[in-house]
């Protein structure tokens, strides 16, 4: 029976991967939207490490995204030209990269972005992760704002005028390239977190969420676990920033790189919408949120923010556990839970032995 279940799981996984790999070719007009969908999945999953699994609501994750965006572009330019001259306010140098130069710079930029984001998370984390509750949330809120102002005043990276990453090489399908880059990143994030949550680390951060004082009393170095969790999120967000910066072709310090009012808030909303604290919850929330947002922008552009805001309010008020949490309570058997007949009316369920 177990081998049959494994075969079904593998078959479903291959079917899922096949459909996703074929999607950009079947719908070339929606390549950018599909690419951003995978980025949204990364946003939601990385936020859920702290906000869902550990109970620390962070509004500062956008810092690592913006840091990765600028780092990748600066390295792409700096490896083959002068960054200051390239970003000069009165028309900088023109930099024409070959295909090999572009992709080498892009790859190295992503790697360095991930490392710098982890270093930033480690340094800031040990300083701010001593805070708890709303104090931590408010403290992290200031990180993205401060970073945006610093970037907007730094002439070396274009200041308030922003920065334009090197042009994507001609002869290569830009949409397909970044779609597969974002898709592979999302897959890596999902399976990395799945592995992490199933081990000792997952139990530790869940213990911090349930009762941090008791976790400390049991000998857990909670600050260390919190810092490592934030570093994991920062690693993937740094890479995602490099991808998005090159995909969009322009980096604005306030509205793109450190856009706390949009990307920063969306990270939280998508995880809550789908069901935070569950591996598939943020994925579901990201899909529902992104599809809904794109639909609203298409048909009711002037009212899309209003309708989207009302939708979020309705979900949070009437489905506080998120969509996945509601479905698990409503149909527990479909999620591997057995309902005790004595508790059937109350909706209590016990996890089935697999």
mmCIF file of C-alpha atoms in Angstrom:
data_model
loop_
_atom_site.group_PDB
_atom_site.id
_atom_site.type_symbol
_atom_site.label_atom_id
_atom_site.label_comp_id
_atom_site.label_asym_id
_atom_site.label_seq_id
_atom_site.Cartn_x
_atom_site.Cartn_y
_atom_site.Cartn_z
ATOM 1 C CA UNK A 1 0.000 0.000 0.000
ATOM 2 C CA UNK A 2 2.830 2.348 0.876
ATOM 3 C CA UNK A 3 4.569 1.713 -2.463
ATOM 4 C CA UNK A 4 1.312 2.442 -4.281
ATOM 5 C CA UNK A 5 0.923 5.689 -2.355
ATOM 6 C CA UNK A 6 4.490 6.652 -3.211
ATOM 7 C CA UNK A 7 3.893 5.945 -6.899
ATOM 8 C CA UNK A 8 0.777 8.132 -6.821
ATOM 9 C CA UNK A 9 2.702 10.917 -5.098
ATOM 10 C CA UNK A 10 5.513 10.729 -7.650
ATOM 11 C CA UNK A 11 2.983 10.656 -10.501
ATOM 12 C CA UNK A 12 1.230 13.738 -9.146
ATOM 13 C CA UNK A 13 4.533 15.532 -8.667
ATOM 14 C CA UNK A 14 5.631 14.771 -12.237
ATOM 15 C CA UNK A 15 2.260 15.896 -13.588
ATOM 16 C CA UNK A 16 2.497 19.116 -11.581
ATOM 17 C CA UNK A 17 6.034 19.789 -12.814
ATOM 18 C CA UNK A 18 5.082 18.988 -16.416
ATOM 19 C CA UNK A 19 2.176 21.414 -16.421
ATOM 20 C CA UNK A 20 4.240 24.174 -14.824
ATOM 21 C CA UNK A 21 7.142 23.685 -17.224
ATOM 22 C CA UNK A 22 4.802 23.810 -20.218
ATOM 23 C CA UNK A 23 2.803 26.802 -18.932
ATOM 24 C CA UNK A 24 5.034 29.616 -20.285
ATOM 25 C CA UNK A 25 5.202 28.010 -23.732
ATOM 26 C CA UNK A 26 1.457 27.464 -23.865
ATOM 27 C CA UNK A 27 0.718 30.997 -22.625
ATOM 28 C CA UNK A 28 3.566 33.224 -23.863
ATOM 29 C CA UNK A 29 1.497 36.382 -23.309
ATOM 30 C CA UNK A 30 1.414 35.665 -19.567
ATOM 31 C CA UNK A 31 5.076 34.791 -19.020
ATOM 32 C CA UNK A 32 5.800 37.788 -16.809
ATOM 33 C CA UNK A 33 2.651 37.229 -14.723
ATOM 34 C CA UNK A 34 3.507 33.543 -14.317
ATOM 35 C CA UNK A 35 7.062 34.425 -13.333
ATOM 36 C CA UNK A 36 5.827 36.862 -10.709
ATOM 37 C CA UNK A 37 3.467 34.153 -9.436
ATOM 38 C CA UNK A 38 6.455 31.987 -8.492
ATOM 39 C CA UNK A 39 8.118 34.981 -6.884
ATOM 40 C CA UNK A 40 4.964 35.482 -4.815
ATOM 41 C CA UNK A 41 5.176 31.847 -3.725
ATOM 42 C CA UNK A 42 8.748 32.493 -2.587
ATOM 43 C CA UNK A 43 7.610 35.616 -0.724
ATOM 44 C CA UNK A 44 4.865 33.774 1.132
ATOM 45 C CA UNK A 45 6.935 30.693 1.981
ATOM 46 C CA UNK A 46 9.909 32.676 3.278
ATOM 47 C CA UNK A 47 7.707 34.942 5.400
ATOM 48 C CA UNK A 48 5.962 31.919 6.883
ATOM 49 C CA UNK A 49 9.241 30.631 8.336
ATOM 50 C CA UNK A 50 9.118 33.428 10.889
ATOM 51 C CA UNK A 51 5.485 34.462 10.883
ATOM 52 C CA UNK A 52 3.770 31.082 10.666
ATOM 53 C CA UNK A 53 6.147 28.431 11.945
ATOM 54 C CA UNK A 54 7.729 30.542 14.681
ATOM 55 C CA UNK A 55 5.091 33.155 15.496
ATOM 56 C CA UNK A 56 7.275 36.203 14.799
ATOM 57 C CA UNK A 57 5.509 38.580 12.415
ATOM 58 C CA UNK A 58 8.225 40.284 10.408
ATOM 59 C CA UNK A 59 7.699 43.295 8.158
ATOM 60 C CA UNK A 60 11.407 43.580 7.417
ATOM 61 C CA UNK A 61 11.864 40.734 4.923
ATOM 62 C CA UNK A 62 11.640 43.245 2.110
ATOM 63 C CA UNK A 63 15.115 44.417 3.187
ATOM 64 C CA UNK A 64 16.725 41.206 1.915
ATOM 65 C CA UNK A 65 14.758 41.307 -1.325
ATOM 66 C CA UNK A 66 15.920 44.840 -2.109
ATOM 67 C CA UNK A 67 19.479 44.093 -1.036
ATOM 68 C CA UNK A 68 19.603 41.175 -3.459
ATOM 69 C CA UNK A 69 18.141 43.293 -6.239
ATOM 70 C CA UNK A 70 20.766 46.022 -5.952
ATOM 71 C CA UNK A 71 23.675 43.640 -5.278
ATOM 72 C CA UNK A 72 23.020 41.562 -8.392
ATOM 73 C CA UNK A 73 22.748 44.572 -10.679
ATOM 74 C CA UNK A 74 25.763 46.351 -9.187
ATOM 75 C CA UNK A 75 27.912 43.247 -9.643
ATOM 76 C CA UNK A 76 26.685 42.724 -13.211
ATOM 77 C CA UNK A 77 27.767 46.259 -14.048
ATOM 78 C CA UNK A 78 30.858 46.360 -11.843
ATOM 79 C CA UNK A 79 32.426 43.233 -13.337
ATOM 80 C CA UNK A 80 32.611 44.820 -16.796
ATOM 81 C CA UNK A 81 32.321 48.576 -16.226
ATOM 82 C CA UNK A 82 32.308 51.432 -13.728
ATOM 83 C CA UNK A 83 29.182 51.481 -11.552
ATOM 84 C CA UNK A 84 29.383 55.172 -10.610
ATOM 85 C CA UNK A 85 29.720 56.293 -14.234
ATOM 86 C CA UNK A 86 26.980 53.900 -15.315
ATOM 87 C CA UNK A 87 24.554 55.329 -12.746
ATOM 88 C CA UNK A 88 25.483 58.973 -13.312
ATOM 89 C CA UNK A 89 22.430 61.210 -12.976
ATOM 90 C CA UNK A 90 23.038 63.096 -16.229
ATOM 91 C CA UNK A 91 23.115 60.114 -18.533
ATOM 92 C CA UNK A 92 25.586 57.441 -17.520
ATOM 93 C CA UNK A 93 27.896 55.286 -19.574
ATOM 94 C CA UNK A 94 26.330 52.849 -22.006
ATOM 95 C CA UNK A 95 27.247 49.284 -21.118
ATOM 96 C CA UNK A 96 26.715 46.616 -23.764
ATOM 97 C CA UNK A 97 27.341 43.128 -22.406
ATOM 98 C CA UNK A 98 27.710 39.980 -24.441
ATOM 99 C CA UNK A 99 25.461 37.046 -23.620
ATOM 100 C CA UNK A 100 28.261 35.287 -21.740
ATOM 101 C CA UNK A 101 29.089 38.415 -19.730
ATOM 102 C CA UNK A 102 25.455 38.965 -18.821
ATOM 103 C CA UNK A 103 24.800 35.428 -17.584
ATOM 104 C CA UNK A 104 28.134 35.135 -15.766
ATOM 105 C CA UNK A 105 27.483 38.426 -13.990
ATOM 106 C CA UNK A 106 23.904 37.403 -13.261
ATOM 107 C CA UNK A 107 24.931 34.073 -11.744
ATOM 108 C CA UNK A 108 27.679 35.549 -9.608
ATOM 109 C CA UNK A 109 25.374 38.389 -8.616
ATOM 110 C CA UNK A 110 22.704 35.988 -7.366
ATOM 111 C CA UNK A 111 25.258 34.017 -5.349
ATOM 112 C CA UNK A 112 26.718 37.122 -3.721
ATOM 113 C CA UNK A 113 23.226 38.522 -3.114
ATOM 114 C CA UNK A 114 22.258 35.400 -1.188
ATOM 115 C CA UNK A 115 25.426 35.566 0.928
ATOM 116 C CA UNK A 116 25.070 39.294 1.702
ATOM 117 C CA UNK A 117 21.405 38.845 2.606
ATOM 118 C CA UNK A 118 22.323 36.053 5.039
ATOM 119 C CA UNK A 119 25.073 38.187 6.595
ATOM 120 C CA UNK A 120 22.649 41.106 6.978
ATOM 121 C CA UNK A 121 20.018 38.843 8.540
ATOM 122 C CA UNK A 122 22.556 37.398 10.960
ATOM 123 C CA UNK A 123 23.893 40.768 12.077
ATOM 124 C CA UNK A 124 20.498 42.471 12.361
ATOM 125 C CA UNK A 125 18.846 39.351 13.739
ATOM 126 C CA UNK A 126 21.015 39.034 16.808
ATOM 127 C CA UNK A 127 20.269 42.680 17.554
ATOM 128 C CA UNK A 128 16.523 42.744 16.974
ATOM 129 C CA UNK A 129 15.358 39.193 17.648
ATOM 130 C CA UNK A 130 15.451 39.801 21.376
ATOM 131 C CA UNK A 131 12.226 41.756 20.888
ATOM 132 C CA UNK A 132 8.906 39.940 21.001
ATOM 133 C CA UNK A 133 5.335 40.422 19.843
ATOM 134 C CA UNK A 134 4.351 43.757 18.387
ATOM 135 C CA UNK A 135 7.674 45.291 19.411
ATOM 136 C CA UNK A 136 9.458 42.971 17.001
ATOM 137 C CA UNK A 137 6.927 43.705 14.235
ATOM 138 C CA UNK A 138 7.359 47.472 14.638
ATOM 139 C CA UNK A 139 11.135 47.133 14.804
ATOM 140 C CA UNK A 140 11.284 45.197 11.546
ATOM 141 C CA UNK A 141 8.909 47.646 9.864
ATOM 142 C CA UNK A 142 11.584 50.315 10.098
ATOM 143 C CA UNK A 143 14.217 48.200 8.339
ATOM 144 C CA UNK A 144 12.709 48.456 4.867
ATOM 145 C CA UNK A 145 11.924 52.156 5.286
ATOM 146 C CA UNK A 146 15.480 52.944 6.394
ATOM 147 C CA UNK A 147 16.987 50.896 3.566
ATOM 148 C CA UNK A 148 14.812 52.660 0.992
ATOM 149 C CA UNK A 149 15.927 56.083 2.211
ATOM 150 C CA UNK A 150 19.590 55.070 2.230
ATOM 151 C CA UNK A 151 19.346 53.715 -1.327
ATOM 152 C CA UNK A 152 17.463 56.835 -2.467
ATOM 153 C CA UNK A 153 20.303 59.029 -1.254
ATOM 154 C CA UNK A 154 23.240 56.935 -2.478
ATOM 155 C CA UNK A 155 24.467 58.308 -5.802
ATOM 156 C CA UNK A 156 26.690 55.285 -6.470
ATOM 157 C CA UNK A 157 23.599 53.104 -7.087
ATOM 158 C CA UNK A 158 21.540 55.784 -8.806
ATOM 159 C CA UNK A 159 19.980 57.397 -5.724
ATOM 160 C CA UNK A 160 16.349 58.420 -6.186
ATOM 161 C CA UNK A 161 16.599 58.101 -9.958
ATOM 162 C CA UNK A 162 16.902 54.350 -9.596
ATOM 163 C CA UNK A 163 19.135 51.895 -11.422
ATOM 164 C CA UNK A 164 18.744 50.103 -14.729
ATOM 165 C CA UNK A 165 20.213 46.564 -14.799
ATOM 166 C CA UNK A 166 22.214 45.586 -17.900
ATOM 167 C CA UNK A 167 20.110 44.842 -20.949
ATOM 168 C CA UNK A 168 19.112 41.223 -21.421
ATOM 169 C CA UNK A 169 21.042 39.740 -24.393
ATOM 170 C CA UNK A 170 19.237 39.626 -27.712
ATOM 171 C CA UNK A 171 18.431 36.272 -29.215
ATOM 172 C CA UNK A 172 17.380 34.714 -25.904
ATOM 173 C CA UNK A 173 13.788 34.480 -24.694
ATOM 174 C CA UNK A 174 13.784 36.741 -21.660
ATOM 175 C CA UNK A 175 10.347 35.653 -20.445
ATOM 176 C CA UNK A 176 11.183 31.948 -20.536
ATOM 177 C CA UNK A 177 14.568 32.433 -18.898
ATOM 178 C CA UNK A 178 13.235 34.282 -15.882
ATOM 179 C CA UNK A 179 10.170 32.049 -15.660
ATOM 180 C CA UNK A 180 12.329 28.963 -15.228
ATOM 181 C CA UNK A 181 14.661 30.812 -12.854
ATOM 182 C CA UNK A 182 11.720 31.794 -10.631
ATOM 183 C CA UNK A 183 10.132 28.345 -10.950
ATOM 184 C CA UNK A 184 13.319 26.550 -9.894
ATOM 185 C CA UNK A 185 13.779 28.960 -7.003
ATOM 186 C CA UNK A 186 10.230 28.343 -5.757
ATOM 187 C CA UNK A 187 10.707 24.569 -6.003
ATOM 188 C CA UNK A 188 14.002 24.796 -4.092
ATOM 189 C CA UNK A 189 12.381 26.910 -1.369
ATOM 190 C CA UNK A 190 9.444 24.518 -1.003
ATOM 191 C CA UNK A 191 11.477 21.327 -0.684
ATOM 192 C CA UNK A 192 14.136 22.952 1.482
ATOM 193 C CA UNK A 193 11.512 24.117 3.953
ATOM 194 C CA UNK A 194 9.736 20.774 3.818
ATOM 195 C CA UNK A 195 12.974 19.064 4.846
ATOM 196 C CA UNK A 196 13.717 21.675 7.505
ATOM 197 C CA UNK A 197 10.251 21.494 9.082
ATOM 198 C CA UNK A 198 10.406 17.707 9.348
ATOM 199 C CA UNK A 199 13.582 17.769 11.440
ATOM 200 C CA UNK A 200 14.715 19.013 14.826
ATOM 201 C CA UNK A 201 14.870 22.584 13.589
ATOM 202 C CA UNK A 202 11.170 22.551 12.709
ATOM 203 C CA UNK A 203 10.254 21.228 16.153
ATOM 204 C CA UNK A 204 12.406 23.916 17.757
ATOM 205 C CA UNK A 205 10.828 26.870 15.957
ATOM 206 C CA UNK A 206 7.348 25.456 16.584
ATOM 207 C CA UNK A 207 8.230 25.246 20.280
ATOM 208 C CA UNK A 208 9.223 28.924 20.170
ATOM 209 C CA UNK A 209 5.854 29.731 18.595
ATOM 210 C CA UNK A 210 3.894 27.772 21.187
ATOM 211 C CA UNK A 211 5.740 29.034 24.284
ATOM 212 C CA UNK A 212 9.136 30.661 23.983
ATOM 213 C CA UNK A 213 9.745 30.845 27.732
ATOM 214 C CA UNK A 214 9.212 27.108 28.139
ATOM 215 C CA UNK A 215 11.415 26.458 25.104
ATOM 216 C CA UNK A 216 14.222 28.431 26.747
ATOM 217 C CA UNK A 217 13.668 26.613 30.032
ATOM 218 C CA UNK A 218 14.119 23.316 28.160
ATOM 219 C CA UNK A 219 17.532 24.455 26.965
ATOM 220 C CA UNK A 220 16.779 25.774 23.483
ATOM 221 C CA UNK A 221 18.932 28.697 22.366
ATOM 222 C CA UNK A 222 15.906 30.532 21.016
ATOM 223 C CA UNK A 223 17.737 33.604 19.696
ATOM 224 C CA UNK A 224 20.075 31.353 17.724
ATOM 225 C CA UNK A 225 17.181 29.429 16.182
ATOM 226 C CA UNK A 226 15.368 32.661 15.343
ATOM 227 C CA UNK A 227 18.450 34.114 13.687
ATOM 228 C CA UNK A 228 19.029 30.976 11.611
ATOM 229 C CA UNK A 229 15.365 30.947 10.531
ATOM 230 C CA UNK A 230 15.659 34.560 9.395
ATOM 231 C CA UNK A 231 18.896 33.751 7.544
ATOM 232 C CA UNK A 232 17.143 30.966 5.635
ATOM 233 C CA UNK A 233 14.433 33.398 4.552
ATOM 234 C CA UNK A 234 17.030 36.040 3.651
ATOM 235 C CA UNK A 235 19.011 33.590 1.502
ATOM 236 C CA UNK A 236 16.113 32.911 -0.842
ATOM 237 C CA UNK A 237 14.803 36.488 -0.795
ATOM 238 C CA UNK A 238 18.207 37.790 -1.869
ATOM 239 C CA UNK A 239 18.121 35.509 -4.898
ATOM 240 C CA UNK A 240 14.534 36.472 -5.722
ATOM 241 C CA UNK A 241 15.484 40.147 -5.632
ATOM 242 C CA UNK A 242 18.186 39.616 -8.242
ATOM 243 C CA UNK A 243 15.739 37.803 -10.505
ATOM 244 C CA UNK A 244 12.988 40.413 -10.210
ATOM 245 C CA UNK A 245 15.341 43.352 -10.742
ATOM 246 C CA UNK A 246 16.562 41.923 -14.042
ATOM 247 C CA UNK A 247 13.067 40.842 -15.053
ATOM 248 C CA UNK A 248 11.548 44.312 -14.573
ATOM 249 C CA UNK A 249 14.542 46.132 -16.042
ATOM 250 C CA UNK A 250 14.411 49.027 -13.573
ATOM 251 C CA UNK A 251 15.080 49.336 -9.844
ATOM 252 C CA UNK A 252 13.388 52.095 -7.889
ATOM 253 C CA UNK A 253 14.524 52.234 -4.250
ATOM 254 C CA UNK A 254 11.096 52.935 -2.769
ATOM 255 C CA UNK A 255 8.583 51.442 -5.196
ATOM 256 C CA UNK A 256 10.424 48.280 -6.270
ATOM 257 C CA UNK A 257 13.479 47.285 -4.239
ATOM 258 C CA UNK A 258 12.253 48.158 -0.743
ATOM 259 C CA UNK A 259 8.544 48.415 -1.506
ATOM 260 C CA UNK A 260 7.234 47.703 1.977
ATOM 261 C CA UNK A 261 3.748 49.020 1.183
ATOM 262 C CA UNK A 262 3.303 46.471 -1.610
ATOM 263 C CA UNK A 263 5.686 43.509 -1.651
ATOM 264 C CA UNK A 264 6.374 43.769 2.081
ATOM 265 C CA UNK A 265 2.692 43.664 2.989
ATOM 266 C CA UNK A 266 1.799 41.103 0.328
ATOM 267 C CA UNK A 267 4.196 38.610 1.899
ATOM 268 C CA UNK A 268 2.129 38.686 5.074
ATOM 269 C CA UNK A 269 -1.253 38.717 3.352
ATOM 270 C CA UNK A 270 -0.518 35.729 1.135
ATOM 271 C CA UNK A 271 0.645 33.547 4.025
ATOM 272 C CA UNK A 272 -2.343 34.530 6.184
ATOM 273 C CA UNK A 273 -4.748 34.115 3.274
ATOM 274 C CA UNK A 274 -3.646 30.573 2.512
ATOM 275 C CA UNK A 275 -3.110 29.505 6.104
ATOM 276 C CA UNK A 276 0.106 30.357 7.911
ATOM 277 C CA UNK A 277 2.014 27.692 9.768
ATOM 278 C CA UNK A 278 1.278 25.112 7.061
ATOM 279 C CA UNK A 279 3.670 24.274 4.238
ATOM 280 C CA UNK A 280 1.033 24.404 1.500
ATOM 281 C CA UNK A 281 -0.861 27.338 3.021
ATOM 282 C CA UNK A 282 1.441 30.111 1.754
ATOM 283 C CA UNK A 283 1.575 28.456 -1.679
ATOM 284 C CA UNK A 284 -2.215 28.422 -1.918
ATOM 285 C CA UNK A 285 -2.432 31.974 -0.604
ATOM 286 C CA UNK A 286 0.109 33.226 -3.145
ATOM 287 C CA UNK A 287 -1.774 31.640 -6.044
ATOM 288 C CA UNK A 288 -5.167 32.957 -4.936
ATOM 289 C CA UNK A 289 -3.816 36.422 -4.164
ATOM 290 C CA UNK A 290 -1.831 36.824 -7.397
ATOM 291 C CA UNK A 291 -4.584 35.496 -9.676
ATOM 292 C CA UNK A 292 -7.182 37.668 -7.943
ATOM 293 C CA UNK A 293 -4.962 40.729 -8.129
ATOM 294 C CA UNK A 294 -4.188 40.284 -11.827
ATOM 295 C CA UNK A 295 -7.880 39.711 -12.581
ATOM 296 C CA UNK A 296 -8.916 42.838 -10.708
ATOM 297 C CA UNK A 297 -6.235 44.904 -12.443
ATOM 298 C CA UNK A 298 -7.526 43.687 -15.791
ATOM 299 C CA UNK A 299 -11.230 44.363 -15.304
ATOM 300 C CA UNK A 300 -11.600 46.977 -12.550
ATOM 301 C CA UNK A 301 -8.260 48.721 -12.434
ATOM 302 C CA UNK A 302 -9.572 51.791 -10.610
ATOM 303 C CA UNK A 303 -11.155 49.746 -7.800
ATOM 304 C CA UNK A 304 -8.801 46.772 -7.607
ATOM 305 C CA UNK A 305 -7.135 47.847 -4.346
ATOM 306 C CA UNK A 306 -10.497 48.466 -2.709
ATOM 307 C CA UNK A 307 -11.949 45.105 -3.732
ATOM 308 C CA UNK A 308 -8.735 43.298 -2.849
ATOM 309 C CA UNK A 309 -8.667 44.936 0.572
ATOM 310 C CA UNK A 310 -12.277 43.955 1.263
ATOM 311 C CA UNK A 311 -11.536 40.393 0.183
ATOM 312 C CA UNK A 312 -8.642 40.182 2.625
ATOM 313 C CA UNK A 313 -10.805 41.553 5.446
ATOM 314 C CA UNK A 314 -13.494 38.965 4.724
ATOM 315 C CA UNK A 315 -10.960 36.125 4.691
ATOM 316 C CA UNK A 316 -9.301 37.221 7.934
ATOM 317 C CA UNK A 317 -12.611 37.753 9.758
ATOM 318 C CA UNK A 318 -14.470 34.676 8.579
ATOM 319 C CA UNK A 319 -11.531 32.354 7.842
ATOM 320 C CA UNK A 320 -8.965 33.229 10.526
ATOM 321 C CA UNK A 321 -7.076 29.978 9.885
ATOM 322 C CA UNK A 322 -6.784 30.772 6.192
ATOM 323 C CA UNK A 323 -8.228 28.926 3.245
ATOM 324 C CA UNK A 324 -6.269 25.729 3.884
ATOM 325 C CA UNK A 325 -7.128 25.746 7.580
ATOM 326 C CA UNK A 326 -10.813 26.109 6.744
ATOM 327 C CA UNK A 327 -10.657 23.243 4.257
ATOM 328 C CA UNK A 328 -8.866 21.016 6.774
ATOM 329 C CA UNK A 329 -11.553 21.659 9.371
ATOM 330 C CA UNK A 330 -14.315 21.188 6.830
ATOM 331 C CA UNK A 331 -12.942 18.067 5.124
ATOM 332 C CA UNK A 332 -10.472 16.497 7.577
ATOM 333 C CA UNK A 333 -10.508 13.053 5.928
ATOM 334 C CA UNK A 334 -9.148 14.497 2.672
ATOM 335 C CA UNK A 335 -6.117 15.811 4.548
ATOM 336 C CA UNK A 336 -5.243 12.580 6.335
ATOM 337 C CA UNK A 337 -7.225 13.158 9.528
ATOM 338 C CA UNK A 338 -9.672 10.771 11.145
ATOM 339 C CA UNK A 339 -12.650 12.276 12.910
ATOM 340 C CA UNK A 340 -13.599 10.736 16.234
ATOM 341 C CA UNK A 341 -17.342 9.962 16.039
ATOM 342 C CA UNK A 342 -17.742 11.301 19.571
ATOM 343 C CA UNK A 343 -16.271 14.610 18.508
ATOM 344 C CA UNK A 344 -17.776 14.683 15.046
ATOM 345 C CA UNK A 345 -20.135 17.558 15.803
ATOM 346 C CA UNK A 346 -17.444 19.655 17.376
ATOM 347 C CA UNK A 347 -15.136 19.198 14.418
ATOM 348 C CA UNK A 348 -12.236 17.716 16.373
ATOM 349 C CA UNK A 349 -9.952 15.424 14.460
ATOM 350 C CA UNK A 350 -6.951 13.307 15.161
ATOM 351 C CA UNK A 351 -4.188 12.789 12.666
ATOM 352 C CA UNK A 352 -4.340 9.488 10.903
ATOM 353 C CA UNK A 353 -1.521 7.023 11.117
ATOM 354 C CA UNK A 354 0.129 6.776 7.701
#
